[in-house]
Amino acid sequence: MENTHQKGLLSKISIMKHYTQQGWYVYNETMGTGPIDIVIVNPSTGEVRFIDVKTMSFRSSTAKRPNTMINRSTSDVQKKLGVRLVYYNTETGDVKE
């Protein structure tokens, strides 16, 4: 089984591929410490998005709402910058924006 770091890296690379295939320019944050994982730019419209990639995780079957996705929230800095959370499912390849 993959560890947390490996799953996170897989998710980030997969989301970068997802947006590249849609025609966006994708810029990778390389320090690994900031509030933004990737910046994407639509070459046709000039739209810029700040993305924080999250790996999808689900509640256990014994939870009150079993097998539902766990949603994360943005930090105060991310809210100020307009960062969007994008989720990737390492099992199915699904993307949730």
PDB file of C-alpha atoms in Angstrom:
ATOM      1  CA  MET A   1       0.000   0.000   0.000  1.00  0.00           C
ATOM      2  CA  GLU A   2       1.168   3.528  -0.737  1.00  0.00           C
ATOM      3  CA  ASN A   3       2.061   5.802   2.127  1.00  0.00           C
ATOM      4  CA  THR A   4       0.466   9.223   2.610  1.00  0.00           C
ATOM      5  CA  HIS A   5       3.287  11.109   0.864  1.00  0.00           C
ATOM      6  CA  GLN A   6       3.147   8.813  -2.175  1.00  0.00           C
ATOM      7  CA  LYS A   7      -0.643   9.154  -2.441  1.00  0.00           C
ATOM      8  CA  GLY A   8      -0.365  12.935  -2.197  1.00  0.00           C
ATOM      9  CA  LEU A   9       2.265  13.066  -4.931  1.00  0.00           C
ATOM     10  CA  LEU A  10       0.208  10.744  -7.140  1.00  0.00           C
ATOM     11  CA  SER A  11      -2.828  12.981  -6.628  1.00  0.00           C
ATOM     12  CA  LYS A  12      -0.897  16.152  -7.468  1.00  0.00           C
ATOM     13  CA  ILE A  13       0.648  14.718 -10.630  1.00  0.00           C
ATOM     14  CA  SER A  14      -2.700  13.288 -11.728  1.00  0.00           C
ATOM     15  CA  ILE A  15      -4.454  16.645 -11.256  1.00  0.00           C
ATOM     16  CA  MET A  16      -1.668  18.368 -13.205  1.00  0.00           C
ATOM     17  CA  LYS A  17      -2.231  15.857 -16.026  1.00  0.00           C
ATOM     18  CA  HIS A  18      -6.009  16.394 -15.816  1.00  0.00           C
ATOM     19  CA  TYR A  19      -5.705  20.150 -16.367  1.00  0.00           C
ATOM     20  CA  THR A  20      -2.971  19.798 -19.001  1.00  0.00           C
ATOM     21  CA  GLN A  21      -5.234  17.483 -21.006  1.00  0.00           C
ATOM     22  CA  GLN A  22      -7.977  20.129 -20.787  1.00  0.00           C
ATOM     23  CA  GLY A  23      -5.613  22.666 -22.376  1.00  0.00           C
ATOM     24  CA  TRP A  24      -4.626  24.647 -19.283  1.00  0.00           C
ATOM     25  CA  TYR A  25      -1.052  25.768 -18.640  1.00  0.00           C
ATOM     26  CA  VAL A  26       0.011  24.170 -15.356  1.00  0.00           C
ATOM     27  CA  TYR A  27       2.639  25.567 -12.977  1.00  0.00           C
ATOM     28  CA  ASN A  28       3.911  23.422 -10.116  1.00  0.00           C
ATOM     29  CA  GLU A  29       4.728  24.792  -6.667  1.00  0.00           C
ATOM     30  CA  THR A  30       8.135  23.319  -5.882  1.00  0.00           C
ATOM     31  CA  MET A  31       8.822  24.229  -2.246  1.00  0.00           C
ATOM     32  CA  GLY A  32       6.028  22.047  -0.862  1.00  0.00           C
ATOM     33  CA  THR A  33       5.229  24.428   1.984  1.00  0.00           C
ATOM     34  CA  GLY A  34       2.889  27.057   0.576  1.00  0.00           C
ATOM     35  CA  PRO A  35      -0.896  27.334   0.509  1.00  0.00           C
ATOM     36  CA  ILE A  36      -1.030  26.556  -3.240  1.00  0.00           C
ATOM     37  CA  ASP A  37      -0.028  23.285  -4.927  1.00  0.00           C
ATOM     38  CA  ILE A  38      -0.456  24.324  -8.554  1.00  0.00           C
ATOM     39  CA  VAL A  39      -1.392  27.399 -10.568  1.00  0.00           C
ATOM     40  CA  ILE A  40      -3.331  26.863 -13.777  1.00  0.00           C
ATOM     41  CA  VAL A  41      -3.875  29.383 -16.564  1.00  0.00           C
ATOM     42  CA  ASN A  42      -6.409  29.109 -19.370  1.00  0.00           C
ATOM     43  CA  PRO A  43      -4.535  30.299 -22.493  1.00  0.00           C
ATOM     44  CA  SER A  44      -7.768  31.252 -24.281  1.00  0.00           C
ATOM     45  CA  THR A  45      -9.418  33.330 -21.565  1.00  0.00           C
ATOM     46  CA  GLY A  46      -6.496  34.271 -19.311  1.00  0.00           C
ATOM     47  CA  GLU A  47      -8.347  32.863 -16.296  1.00  0.00           C
ATOM     48  CA  VAL A  48      -5.966  31.978 -13.458  1.00  0.00           C
ATOM     49  CA  ARG A  49      -6.801  29.490 -10.704  1.00  0.00           C
ATOM     50  CA  PHE A  50      -4.889  28.605  -7.551  1.00  0.00           C
ATOM     51  CA  ILE A  51      -5.344  24.909  -6.702  1.00  0.00           C
ATOM     52  CA  ASP A  52      -4.685  22.922  -3.534  1.00  0.00           C
ATOM     53  CA  VAL A  53      -4.802  19.203  -4.358  1.00  0.00           C
ATOM     54  CA  LYS A  54      -6.311  16.787  -1.859  1.00  0.00           C
ATOM     55  CA  THR A  55      -6.459  13.014  -2.002  1.00  0.00           C
ATOM     56  CA  MET A  56     -10.001  11.759  -1.518  1.00  0.00           C
ATOM     57  CA  SER A  57     -10.578   9.851   1.689  1.00  0.00           C
ATOM     58  CA  PHE A  58     -13.755   8.303   3.018  1.00  0.00           C
ATOM     59  CA  ARG A  59     -15.320   7.670   6.408  1.00  0.00           C
ATOM     60  CA  SER A  60     -15.151   4.140   7.737  1.00  0.00           C
ATOM     61  CA  SER A  61     -18.115   1.800   7.494  1.00  0.00           C
ATOM     62  CA  THR A  62     -18.698   2.222  11.248  1.00  0.00           C
ATOM     63  CA  ALA A  63     -19.050   6.024  11.112  1.00  0.00           C
ATOM     64  CA  LYS A  64     -22.384   7.851  11.433  1.00  0.00           C
ATOM     65  CA  ARG A  65     -22.306   8.545   7.680  1.00  0.00           C
ATOM     66  CA  PRO A  66     -20.363   5.530   6.408  1.00  0.00           C
ATOM     67  CA  ASN A  67     -18.341   5.638   3.200  1.00  0.00           C
ATOM     68  CA  THR A  68     -18.976   9.342   2.603  1.00  0.00           C
ATOM     69  CA  MET A  69     -16.144  11.533   1.375  1.00  0.00           C
ATOM     70  CA  ILE A  70     -14.306  13.603   3.961  1.00  0.00           C
ATOM     71  CA  ASN A  71     -14.306  17.233   2.850  1.00  0.00           C
ATOM     72  CA  ARG A  72     -11.438  19.474   3.851  1.00  0.00           C
ATOM     73  CA  SER A  73     -11.633  23.221   4.366  1.00  0.00           C
ATOM     74  CA  THR A  74      -9.324  25.957   3.182  1.00  0.00           C
ATOM     75  CA  SER A  75      -7.097  27.861   5.586  1.00  0.00           C
ATOM     76  CA  ASP A  76      -7.572  31.582   6.196  1.00  0.00           C
ATOM     77  CA  VAL A  77      -4.646  32.327   3.853  1.00  0.00           C
ATOM     78  CA  GLN A  78      -6.138  30.095   1.154  1.00  0.00           C
ATOM     79  CA  LYS A  79      -9.506  31.837   1.515  1.00  0.00           C
ATOM     80  CA  LYS A  80      -7.844  35.235   1.152  1.00  0.00           C
ATOM     81  CA  LEU A  81      -6.015  34.082  -2.005  1.00  0.00           C
ATOM     82  CA  GLY A  82      -9.069  32.373  -3.518  1.00  0.00           C
ATOM     83  CA  VAL A  83      -7.520  28.894  -3.507  1.00  0.00           C
ATOM     84  CA  ARG A  84      -9.767  26.080  -4.743  1.00  0.00           C
ATOM     85  CA  LEU A  85      -9.617  22.555  -3.371  1.00  0.00           C
ATOM     86  CA  VAL A  86      -9.538  19.826  -6.013  1.00  0.00           C
ATOM     87  CA  TYR A  87      -9.856  16.206  -4.904  1.00  0.00           C
ATOM     88  CA  TYR A  88      -8.366  13.137  -6.603  1.00  0.00           C
ATOM     89  CA  ASN A  89      -9.375   9.517  -5.966  1.00  0.00           C
ATOM     90  CA  THR A  90      -6.269   7.327  -6.233  1.00  0.00           C
ATOM     91  CA  GLU A  91      -8.418   4.192  -6.541  1.00  0.00           C
ATOM     92  CA  THR A  92     -10.724   5.291  -9.380  1.00  0.00           C
ATOM     93  CA  GLY A  93      -9.003   8.288 -10.974  1.00  0.00           C
ATOM     94  CA  ASP A  94     -12.042  10.490 -10.306  1.00  0.00           C
ATOM     95  CA  VAL A  95     -11.553  14.246  -9.967  1.00  0.00           C
ATOM     96  CA  LYS A  96     -13.884  16.438  -7.888  1.00  0.00           C
ATOM     97  CA  GLU A  97     -13.592  20.193  -8.349  1.00  0.00           C
TER      98      GLU A  97
END
